[in-house]
Amino acid sequence: SRPEVQAARTYGEGAATRASSTTGIETTYAAAPVRNSVVSIVRVALPLTVVDERVREIQRLALAGLAAALVIAAALAWAISGLLSGRLRRIADTASRYARGDFSRPTFEYGRDEIGTVARVLDTSVRELGKRLEEMTIERAKLSGILTGMFEGVLLVDADRRLVLTNDAARRMLHLPDDAVGRTYKDVMVDPDVMSMLSTALAGQAPPPREVRLEHSPNGAFIANVVRMDQAPSGGAVLVLHDITELRKLDRIRRDFVANVSHELRTPLTVLSGFLETIRELDLDPQRTRDYYTLMAEQSRRMQSIVDDLLTLSDRKSTRLNSSHGYISYAVFCLKK
């Protein structure tokens, strides 16, 4: 009547767990039929106390093994972390040295594992960037020296209309504030002609060079030239201002000087020409002719004085003026004789 026996008769095997009616101990039963024998069913019983004892023994062994594994793992992790932390510390020290601008090659090897491979790649990249940064610093210093020494005003604007670079001449001509770099040119300029040329260039057109008027230099003369930087990735434009105020003054002085010299030379030449026409056309008495010759000689000396003054100012010989004056002096001398 046991459940495991009934299950063995029905299904070929059976099992059940219950308290033994004999011992009162929790027991596991298993039953199976026997063929070709006088025995019909075989049943075995195993008290669970034995199973529990074996399970507890296995648990003790597992805990002991786990504890030993944890100790060994902690020791290995400490040793490996010490090695890794030392390598990472050296890599960090090298990175800090690179950040300070010292790009000399490190004296230790990075290793052949994954960390070493990553460190070598990063080291190569940083050293290449450092080399390019050094070259850019040198080029920037050269550019700064060139811009500082230029008399022309140079101003660089990016595609967002912000000032990227200015030199002292541009800040002086346009009266820019000290914090102009980084701000839009409309915020720091008050010169409509210059702003109009910059806007035209940034819009994609090419404004021709022309003379502009600056608000802070109303008596000055300036020529502005704006070039669009199509080759730059971010675009932008470059403004170059030429101060031609002194050239205009010198040109005005030159014109006045030429006009004055022409006037001073025209007077004696007119007198000489008039006297020569009079002597040629009229039959004058000898005394009047000598008086004319005397006046012509005075005008010739006056021309000689003007020519000498011109040669002194120019500090060089003027063959054409010398020759003309020589011909006139020689003609007057011959007429007097």
Short mmCIF file of N, CA, C and O in Angstrom, two decimals, residues 236-283:
data_model
loop_
_atom_site.label_atom_id
_atom_site.label_comp_id
_atom_site.label_asym_id
_atom_site.label_seq_id
_atom_site.Cartn_x
_atom_site.Cartn_y
_atom_site.Cartn_z
N GLY A 236 35.99 83.52 -43.45
CA GLY A 236 36.41 84.76 -42.84
C GLY A 236 36.98 85.73 -43.87
O GLY A 236 36.89 85.51 -45.09
N ALA A 237 37.54 86.84 -43.38
CA ALA A 237 38.09 87.86 -44.27
C ALA A 237 39.23 88.57 -43.56
O ALA A 237 39.31 88.59 -42.32
N VAL A 238 40.14 89.13 -44.37
CA VAL A 238 41.29 89.88 -43.86
C VAL A 238 41.17 91.31 -44.37
O VAL A 238 40.97 91.55 -45.56
N LEU A 239 41.30 92.26 -43.44
CA LEU A 239 41.27 93.68 -43.77
C LEU A 239 42.67 94.25 -43.60
O LEU A 239 43.31 94.05 -42.57
N VAL A 240 43.14 94.96 -44.63
CA VAL A 240 44.43 95.64 -44.57
C VAL A 240 44.19 97.12 -44.82
O VAL A 240 43.60 97.51 -45.84
N LEU A 241 44.64 97.96 -43.87
CA LEU A 241 44.49 99.41 -43.96
C LEU A 241 45.84 100.04 -44.22
O LEU A 241 46.79 99.81 -43.46
N HIS A 242 45.94 100.85 -45.28
CA HIS A 242 47.16 101.57 -45.61
C HIS A 242 46.97 103.04 -45.27
O HIS A 242 46.03 103.68 -45.78
N ASP A 243 47.83 103.56 -44.42
CA ASP A 243 47.78 104.98 -44.06
C ASP A 243 48.59 105.76 -45.09
O ASP A 243 49.83 105.68 -45.14
N ILE A 244 47.89 106.53 -45.94
CA ILE A 244 48.55 107.30 -46.99
C ILE A 244 48.48 108.80 -46.69
O ILE A 244 48.61 109.62 -47.61
N THR A 245 48.29 109.13 -45.42
CA THR A 245 48.20 110.55 -45.06
C THR A 245 49.50 111.29 -45.40
O THR A 245 49.47 112.37 -46.01
N GLU A 246 50.64 110.72 -45.02
CA GLU A 246 51.91 111.36 -45.31
C GLU A 246 52.18 111.43 -46.81
O GLU A 246 52.74 112.41 -47.31
N LEU A 247 51.78 110.37 -47.53
CA LEU A 247 51.96 110.40 -48.98
C LEU A 247 51.14 111.51 -49.62
O LEU A 247 51.61 112.18 -50.56
N ARG A 248 49.92 111.70 -49.12
CA ARG A 248 49.10 112.79 -49.64
C ARG A 248 49.73 114.14 -49.33
O ARG A 248 49.73 115.06 -50.17
N LYS A 249 50.27 114.29 -48.12
CA LYS A 249 50.94 115.55 -47.78
C LYS A 249 52.15 115.78 -48.68
O LYS A 249 52.37 116.88 -49.19
N LEU A 250 52.95 114.70 -48.87
CA LEU A 250 54.13 114.85 -49.73
C LEU A 250 53.72 115.15 -51.16
O LEU A 250 54.39 115.94 -51.85
N ASP A 251 52.64 114.54 -51.63
CA ASP A 251 52.19 114.82 -52.99
C ASP A 251 51.72 116.26 -53.13
O ASP A 251 51.99 116.91 -54.15
N ARG A 252 51.03 116.74 -52.10
CA ARG A 252 50.60 118.14 -52.12
C ARG A 252 51.80 119.09 -52.10
O ARG A 252 51.84 120.10 -52.83
N ILE A 253 52.79 118.76 -51.26
CA ILE A 253 54.00 119.58 -51.22
C ILE A 253 54.72 119.54 -52.57
O ILE A 253 55.23 120.56 -53.06
N ARG A 254 54.74 118.32 -53.18
CA ARG A 254 55.40 118.21 -54.48
C ARG A 254 54.71 119.07 -55.53
O ARG A 254 55.36 119.77 -56.32
N ARG A 255 53.37 119.01 -55.54
CA ARG A 255 52.64 119.82 -56.51
C ARG A 255 52.87 121.31 -56.28
O ARG A 255 53.07 122.07 -57.24
N ASP A 256 52.83 121.71 -55.00
CA ASP A 256 53.08 123.14 -54.71
C ASP A 256 54.50 123.53 -55.11
O ASP A 256 54.73 124.63 -55.65
N PHE A 257 55.43 122.62 -54.83
CA PHE A 257 56.82 122.94 -55.16
C PHE A 257 57.02 123.05 -56.67
O PHE A 257 57.67 123.99 -57.17
N VAL A 258 56.44 122.11 -57.42
CA VAL A 258 56.55 122.17 -58.88
C VAL A 258 55.89 123.43 -59.42
O VAL A 258 56.41 124.10 -60.33
N ALA A 259 54.72 123.78 -58.85
CA ALA A 259 54.05 125.01 -59.31
C ALA A 259 54.89 126.24 -59.02
O ALA A 259 55.01 127.15 -59.86
N ASN A 260 55.49 126.31 -57.81
CA ASN A 260 56.31 127.46 -57.47
C ASN A 260 57.55 127.54 -58.34
O ASN A 260 57.93 128.62 -58.83
N VAL A 261 58.21 126.40 -58.54
CA VAL A 261 59.41 126.40 -59.37
C VAL A 261 59.07 126.77 -60.81
O VAL A 261 59.80 127.54 -61.47
N SER A 262 57.95 126.23 -61.30
CA SER A 262 57.54 126.57 -62.66
C SER A 262 57.27 128.06 -62.80
O SER A 262 57.65 128.70 -63.80
N HIS A 263 56.64 128.63 -61.77
CA HIS A 263 56.37 130.07 -61.80
C HIS A 263 57.67 130.88 -61.76
O HIS A 263 57.82 131.86 -62.52
N GLU A 264 58.59 130.44 -60.89
CA GLU A 264 59.85 131.18 -60.80
C GLU A 264 60.67 131.06 -62.07
O GLU A 264 61.37 132.01 -62.46
N LEU A 265 60.63 129.92 -62.74
CA LEU A 265 61.38 129.77 -63.99
C LEU A 265 60.67 130.45 -65.16
O LEU A 265 61.33 130.88 -66.12
N ARG A 266 59.35 130.51 -65.11
CA ARG A 266 58.62 131.09 -66.22
C ARG A 266 58.90 132.59 -66.35
O ARG A 266 58.97 133.13 -67.48
N THR A 267 59.09 133.26 -65.22
CA THR A 267 59.32 134.72 -65.28
C THR A 267 60.61 135.07 -66.01
O THR A 267 60.57 135.87 -66.97
N PRO A 268 61.77 134.53 -65.63
CA PRO A 268 62.98 134.90 -66.40
C PRO A 268 62.94 134.39 -67.83
O PRO A 268 63.46 135.03 -68.74
N LEU A 269 62.34 133.21 -68.05
CA LEU A 269 62.25 132.73 -69.43
C LEU A 269 61.39 133.65 -70.28
O LEU A 269 61.69 133.89 -71.46
N THR A 270 60.31 134.14 -69.68
CA THR A 270 59.46 135.09 -70.43
C THR A 270 60.22 136.37 -70.75
O THR A 270 60.12 136.92 -71.86
N VAL A 271 60.99 136.87 -69.77
CA VAL A 271 61.79 138.09 -69.99
C VAL A 271 62.82 137.86 -71.07
O VAL A 271 63.00 138.68 -72.01
N LEU A 272 63.54 136.73 -70.98
CA LEU A 272 64.55 136.43 -72.00
C LEU A 272 63.92 136.30 -73.38
O LEU A 272 64.45 136.80 -74.39
N SER A 273 62.80 135.59 -73.44
CA SER A 273 62.14 135.41 -74.72
C SER A 273 61.68 136.75 -75.29
O SER A 273 61.82 137.02 -76.50
N GLY A 274 61.14 137.64 -74.42
CA GLY A 274 60.70 138.95 -74.90
C GLY A 274 61.83 139.82 -75.40
O GLY A 274 61.72 140.47 -76.44
N PHE A 275 62.95 139.81 -74.67
CA PHE A 275 64.09 140.60 -75.09
C PHE A 275 64.65 140.08 -76.40
O PHE A 275 65.03 140.85 -77.30
N LEU A 276 64.72 138.75 -76.55
CA LEU A 276 65.26 138.20 -77.79
C LEU A 276 64.37 138.54 -78.98
O LEU A 276 64.85 138.86 -80.09
N GLU A 277 63.04 138.48 -78.79
CA GLU A 277 62.13 138.85 -79.86
C GLU A 277 62.28 140.33 -80.20
O GLU A 277 62.26 140.72 -81.39
N THR A 278 62.46 141.16 -79.17
CA THR A 278 62.62 142.61 -79.42
C THR A 278 63.89 142.89 -80.19
O THR A 278 63.91 143.67 -81.16
N ILE A 279 65.00 142.26 -79.77
CA ILE A 279 66.28 142.49 -80.45
C ILE A 279 66.22 142.00 -81.89
O ILE A 279 66.78 142.60 -82.81
N ARG A 280 65.50 140.87 -82.09
CA ARG A 280 65.45 140.32 -83.44
C ARG A 280 64.56 141.14 -84.36
O ARG A 280 64.85 141.33 -85.54
N GLU A 281 63.45 141.65 -83.84
CA GLU A 281 62.48 142.34 -84.68
C GLU A 281 62.79 143.82 -84.86
O GLU A 281 62.47 144.41 -85.90
N LEU A 282 63.41 144.46 -83.86
CA LEU A 282 63.60 145.92 -83.90
C LEU A 282 65.06 146.26 -84.15
O LEU A 282 65.97 145.51 -83.75
N ASP A 283 65.26 147.42 -84.81
CA ASP A 283 66.62 147.91 -85.04
C ASP A 283 66.95 148.89 -83.92
O ASP A 283 66.64 150.08 -83.97
#
